[in-house]
Amino acid sequence: MTSTFDFSSHAPGATQRLRIGVVFYIGVLLVLALLVGLSGWSAYRDYRSTTDLVRQNISALSRSLEGYISALLLQSYGSIYVVGEELQLSAAPPDVARIREELALAMRYDPVSAYLFVLRDGQLYAVDSRGQAAEGKLRGLLEQAPLATGEHPSFGRAFQPDNDSGYLMPMFISQRDAHGHEQKVGALIDTDRLGDLLRRLGLEEHMNAGMYDNSGGVLFRTPQPLRFVGQPLQLDSPLRARLGQSTFALVEGDNIDNERALFADAPSASFPIHAVVGQTSASYLTPWIKRSSYSALLLLISVLAIGLIAWQLRRLIGELSQSGRFYGQLFNDINDGVLLIGVDGRVQAANPRAARMFGVAGAELLIGRLPSELSPPYQPDGRLSLAASRAALSDLLNSELGERDSEWRFLRRDNREAFDCEVHSSRFRWQQNTLLLVVLHDITERKRYLAEQEYLASHDSLTGLPNRYWLVRHIEQRIAQGEGQRFAVLLLDMNRFKEVNDTLGHHYGDAVLQEVGKRLDDWLRSQGAQIARLGGDEMAIVTARPLDENDVGRLCQDVGQVLRQPLSAAGVQLEISASIGVASYPEHGESPADLLRCADIAMYQAKNSRRDFIVYQRSDDTYTLERLALYTHLGRAIREGGLQLHYQPKVRLDDQQVIGFEALLRWNHPERGLIPPGEFIPLAESTELIHPLTHWVIDEALRQLHVWRARGLGTCIAINISANNLRNPHFVGNLQALLAQHRVPAELIELEVTEGTLLEDPEMALRCLQAIRDLGVILSIDDFGTGYSSLAYLKRLPVQVLKIDRTFISAMTSNFSDAMIVQSTVALGHNFGMQVVAEGVEDAATAEALAQLGCDIAQGYHFGRPMPAEQVVAWRLQRQLESLGID
Ligand code: C2E
Ligand code: CA
Ligand code: CA
């Protein structure tokens, strides 16, 4: 079946058109050939009949001419003969009278000769046609044409006696009489008489007629006798070959005018002469050519057309056989399986490649099978193969397009292995049948490769967990599932994992990650959650369902527990913990990137604040667009003077003296008005802006202090700095330079650093604080009580002041434990030889309580709000007046 399938009759479309073309051209070719044959034949027939007619004509004419001339000559000859006999036989030599008598007698019966004459012993005797003596007239003439000697009638050269008369042709016999006298007896024949017949019959325009003797002399010629008569035949005349011949013949050759001509040559039986009638070939061929030219033109066109068509045909047939071969070859050699399927859904033909794909010995073994019989019961998408193939079949048969691309899983018949194919099916008509051409392209390898690549691309090679790429896609898919999807993304970062790596080496670090990954994966699987490793010691968890506050706490706790399970590496018992940031969809972000970013921010916050986990809050997020704009504006404000300092007084509790001011930053935003530092300091701290910002603050505070001192207002100023400033290697140098520039003694300056930030890098902080302290600048720990710093560490810091955080102060009169914290902090500070400052004192009761506890200095709205520098002098004056009891 595979090889006998007729592709030349099968190939649809183009080949069909080719075949129609071939049939059409063959038809036209036949008709043209018939036309050519017919017109050629008729032209040939015409030619034959024309030439036959001419032959017949001139043959008949020449024969008649010969007969007529011979008859005429015979009469003259009769006269000559009789006169000759009489003179020969006479007993005595005849005298003049006798001879004349004989001649006159003969002339009486002779209607042809113009003259009769006897030449005897040099003596001429002659009579004319009336029998009158004519010697006088002939003597001169005969001398012009001397007569040769001959027994038989001979012909002398024809001549014209005078311009008015016609040609005379001498005919004579030579004799010797009984007495030994030589005599010539002859007649002069008027050649006009020879032409009588032609005149009667009428000679056609292109014909000529004539007579010549066996010596080749022209005796008679019409037309133009003047030119020919008396002359010998032309040397190249075809008639020369006829001299001496005695049978009739048609001769072809060039005539005197070098035109092709046909001659009918009739020799006389009685006289040594030939009668000839000739006709130029042109005279009869030209009309024939004219007649045939129309057919000739038709013929020419037809021949051209035939040539053209034959060429076309050759090409078409070439193409046809080529495309037939091509399709056949394609079917057999193509590296895709090809099935031809009938409307009943059964295979009608298959190519060898299909046989190999299905693992059968020959393509014929596939014939009659349904595709579903060649497939596993179910397709990968879960459809029943039988139902799916039926649906596909009816779709192909009924759809307008009649074409379809799909993927299909088949089954080999030999080893029952499944293989996947890309299937292109198309419907076509062939010999009144509808068939489906199904091309199978094996994509099993490709799929396997893709799956492998997909796995490699979406999994982490170290832990085997899905990677960030997978996670992003997973979140995208979850989001794409639409309405009602709610879930949380947890970002885990292991605490102090760097230490594990640095201490035990990367090899153990990797092993720890593998173990942790496996534990978490196992446990999370049971929770229906997904885990992925994002890189380093960072992992992310996507929960199956949304989490409320309690759930988050519980889940993070559980994760912590899984991590805390004993784990040893290199013989060391390790304790693993993680900081977790939590972001929820859709509240915190609507894309994987947003969710991960939010979880990341929350995770960093958790890490910084040493909490196990933190749920993302937009207000904590320094990375929003508004923040970016704010960042730009802040930079400008620092450079262009948009910032200002307010000053809040610090009061010594035992004598109520104002001992200094805290400089607090204000940003006068052109659009938003006065922005409190809480909104932009964290932004500056998270970027490099904190350095120029702090530099501006210190510069401005020192300048202000210098101004006040110059006006006699001796005081101290406390300046807030960020822990980030301590990381700046130029900070101490800059501070020193500013102190010198404003000529302010270092001990009038107090730098406040928050406790929490010191703890991020305690060693570095320690080194830097020491350097500052060496300048003579006072150092204080701000917001003390919020940072859980260890006493041992605190003790090592070169700090002179502790500032108790205002959260404790504001509640100390109502909250016992806060009061306890304040009390113990005061004691602790004093123990370490530090001054203790309370901030956020808002009422007299608190101030009183603090004084009781021995707190050294207080600060708060109770004493004075932060104010612009211009107000400070007035405020102090006011206060002094108050203390003196003057309002
Ligand atoms: P802080 O150093 O603890 O400053 C004291 C904050 O408490 C000030 O807020 C002040 O206005 C406020 N305050 C003072 N007395 C009372 C009171 O009786 N009750 C209440 N409820 N609040 C009181 P402010 O000015 O908004 O500053 C907030 C924080 O911004 C400061 O906290 C400080 O950490 C930071 N900050 C301010 N200026 C600078 C600066 O120049 N550089 C740096 N690095 N940080 C600054
Ligand atoms: Ca402060
Ligand atoms: Ca504070």
JSON list of N, CA and C in Angstrom, two decimals, residues 781-804:
[
{"chain": "A", "resi": 781, "resn": "ILE", "atom": "N", "xyz": [23.02, 57.76, 75.56]},
{"chain": "A", "resi": 781, "resn": "ILE", "atom": "CA", "xyz": [22.24, 56.70, 74.93]},
{"chain": "A", "resi": 781, "resn": "ILE", "atom": "C", "xyz": [20.79, 57.11, 74.98]},
{"chain": "A", "resi": 782, "resn": "ASP", "atom": "N", "xyz": [20.22, 57.26, 73.76]},
{"chain": "A", "resi": 782, "resn": "ASP", "atom": "CA", "xyz": [18.85, 57.73, 73.61]},
{"chain": "A", "resi": 782, "resn": "ASP", "atom": "C", "xyz": [17.89, 56.55, 73.68]},
{"chain": "A", "resi": 783, "resn": "ASP", "atom": "N", "xyz": [16.67, 56.84, 74.00]},
{"chain": "A", "resi": 783, "resn": "ASP", "atom": "CA", "xyz": [15.60, 55.82, 73.99]},
{"chain": "A", "resi": 783, "resn": "ASP", "atom": "C", "xyz": [16.01, 54.60, 74.79]},
{"chain": "A", "resi": 784, "resn": "PHE", "atom": "N", "xyz": [16.70, 54.82, 75.86]},
{"chain": "A", "resi": 784, "resn": "PHE", "atom": "CA", "xyz": [17.19, 53.67, 76.63]},
{"chain": "A", "resi": 784, "resn": "PHE", "atom": "C", "xyz": [16.02, 52.88, 77.19]},
{"chain": "A", "resi": 785, "resn": "GLY", "atom": "N", "xyz": [16.21, 51.51, 77.15]},
{"chain": "A", "resi": 785, "resn": "GLY", "atom": "CA", "xyz": [15.15, 50.65, 77.66]},
{"chain": "A", "resi": 785, "resn": "GLY", "atom": "C", "xyz": [14.44, 49.91, 76.54]},
{"chain": "A", "resi": 786, "resn": "THR", "atom": "N", "xyz": [14.61, 50.38, 75.32]},
{"chain": "A", "resi": 786, "resn": "THR", "atom": "CA", "xyz": [13.93, 49.70, 74.21]},
{"chain": "A", "resi": 786, "resn": "THR", "atom": "C", "xyz": [14.81, 48.68, 73.53]},
{"chain": "A", "resi": 787, "resn": "GLY", "atom": "N", "xyz": [16.11, 48.67, 73.87]},
{"chain": "A", "resi": 787, "resn": "GLY", "atom": "CA", "xyz": [17.03, 47.89, 73.04]},
{"chain": "A", "resi": 787, "resn": "GLY", "atom": "C", "xyz": [17.59, 46.63, 73.66]},
{"chain": "A", "resi": 788, "resn": "TYR", "atom": "N", "xyz": [17.20, 46.32, 74.89]},
{"chain": "A", "resi": 788, "resn": "TYR", "atom": "CA", "xyz": [17.69, 45.09, 75.53]},
{"chain": "A", "resi": 788, "resn": "TYR", "atom": "C", "xyz": [19.19, 44.96, 75.50]},
{"chain": "A", "resi": 789, "resn": "SER", "atom": "N", "xyz": [19.96, 46.04, 75.60]},
{"chain": "A", "resi": 789, "resn": "SER", "atom": "CA", "xyz": [21.40, 45.82, 75.57]},
{"chain": "A", "resi": 789, "resn": "SER", "atom": "C", "xyz": [21.84, 45.22, 76.92]},
{"chain": "A", "resi": 790, "resn": "SER", "atom": "N", "xyz": [22.88, 44.41, 76.79]},
{"chain": "A", "resi": 790, "resn": "SER", "atom": "CA", "xyz": [23.30, 43.73, 78.01]},
{"chain": "A", "resi": 790, "resn": "SER", "atom": "C", "xyz": [24.10, 44.72, 78.88]},
{"chain": "A", "resi": 791, "resn": "LEU", "atom": "N", "xyz": [24.03, 44.48, 80.12]},
{"chain": "A", "resi": 791, "resn": "LEU", "atom": "CA", "xyz": [24.71, 45.38, 81.04]},
{"chain": "A", "resi": 791, "resn": "LEU", "atom": "C", "xyz": [26.21, 45.37, 80.79]},
{"chain": "A", "resi": 792, "resn": "ALA", "atom": "N", "xyz": [26.72, 44.21, 80.48]},
{"chain": "A", "resi": 792, "resn": "ALA", "atom": "CA", "xyz": [28.16, 44.10, 80.27]},
{"chain": "A", "resi": 792, "resn": "ALA", "atom": "C", "xyz": [28.60, 45.00, 79.13]},
{"chain": "A", "resi": 793, "resn": "TYR", "atom": "N", "xyz": [27.77, 44.98, 78.07]},
{"chain": "A", "resi": 793, "resn": "TYR", "atom": "CA", "xyz": [28.12, 45.80, 76.90]},
{"chain": "A", "resi": 793, "resn": "TYR", "atom": "C", "xyz": [28.02, 47.26, 77.27]},
{"chain": "A", "resi": 794, "resn": "LEU", "atom": "N", "xyz": [26.92, 47.58, 77.93]},
{"chain": "A", "resi": 794, "resn": "LEU", "atom": "CA", "xyz": [26.68, 48.97, 78.32]},
{"chain": "A", "resi": 794, "resn": "LEU", "atom": "C", "xyz": [27.85, 49.52, 79.12]},
{"chain": "A", "resi": 795, "resn": "LYS", "atom": "N", "xyz": [28.38, 48.65, 79.88]},
{"chain": "A", "resi": 795, "resn": "LYS", "atom": "CA", "xyz": [29.46, 49.08, 80.76]},
{"chain": "A", "resi": 795, "resn": "LYS", "atom": "C", "xyz": [30.72, 49.46, 79.99]},
{"chain": "A", "resi": 796, "resn": "ARG", "atom": "N", "xyz": [30.87, 48.80, 78.88]},
{"chain": "A", "resi": 796, "resn": "ARG", "atom": "CA", "xyz": [32.07, 49.06, 78.10]},
{"chain": "A", "resi": 796, "resn": "ARG", "atom": "C", "xyz": [31.96, 50.36, 77.30]},
{"chain": "A", "resi": 797, "resn": "LEU", "atom": "N", "xyz": [30.72, 50.85, 77.10]},
{"chain": "A", "resi": 797, "resn": "LEU", "atom": "CA", "xyz": [30.55, 52.03, 76.24]},
{"chain": "A", "resi": 797, "resn": "LEU", "atom": "C", "xyz": [31.02, 53.30, 76.96]},
{"chain": "A", "resi": 798, "resn": "PRO", "atom": "N", "xyz": [31.71, 54.18, 76.22]},
{"chain": "A", "resi": 798, "resn": "PRO", "atom": "CA", "xyz": [32.20, 55.43, 76.82]},
{"chain": "A", "resi": 798, "resn": "PRO", "atom": "C", "xyz": [31.11, 56.48, 76.87]},
{"chain": "A", "resi": 799, "resn": "VAL", "atom": "N", "xyz": [30.01, 56.15, 77.57]},
{"chain": "A", "resi": 799, "resn": "VAL", "atom": "CA", "xyz": [28.83, 57.00, 77.54]},
{"chain": "A", "resi": 799, "resn": "VAL", "atom": "C", "xyz": [28.62, 57.66, 78.90]},
{"chain": "A", "resi": 800, "resn": "GLN", "atom": "N", "xyz": [28.22, 58.95, 78.89]},
{"chain": "A", "resi": 800, "resn": "GLN", "atom": "CA", "xyz": [28.07, 59.67, 80.16]},
{"chain": "A", "resi": 800, "resn": "GLN", "atom": "C", "xyz": [26.61, 59.87, 80.55]},
{"chain": "A", "resi": 801, "resn": "VAL", "atom": "N", "xyz": [25.70, 59.70, 79.58]},
{"chain": "A", "resi": 801, "resn": "VAL", "atom": "CA", "xyz": [24.29, 60.01, 79.84]},
{"chain": "A", "resi": 801, "resn": "VAL", "atom": "C", "xyz": [23.41, 58.87, 79.38]},
{"chain": "A", "resi": 802, "resn": "LEU", "atom": "N", "xyz": [22.41, 58.55, 80.19]},
{"chain": "A", "resi": 802, "resn": "LEU", "atom": "CA", "xyz": [21.38, 57.60, 79.79]},
{"chain": "A", "resi": 802, "resn": "LEU", "atom": "C", "xyz": [20.09, 58.37, 79.65]},
{"chain": "A", "resi": 803, "resn": "LYS", "atom": "N", "xyz": [19.41, 58.21, 78.51]},
{"chain": "A", "resi": 803, "resn": "LYS", "atom": "CA", "xyz": [18.15, 58.91, 78.33]},
{"chain": "A", "resi": 803, "resn": "LYS", "atom": "C", "xyz": [17.05, 57.88, 78.32]},
{"chain": "A", "resi": 804, "resn": "ILE", "atom": "N", "xyz": [16.23, 57.88, 79.36]},
{"chain": "A", "resi": 804, "resn": "ILE", "atom": "CA", "xyz": [15.17, 56.87, 79.45]},
{"chain": "A", "resi": 804, "resn": "ILE", "atom": "C", "xyz": [14.08, 57.18, 78.43]}
]
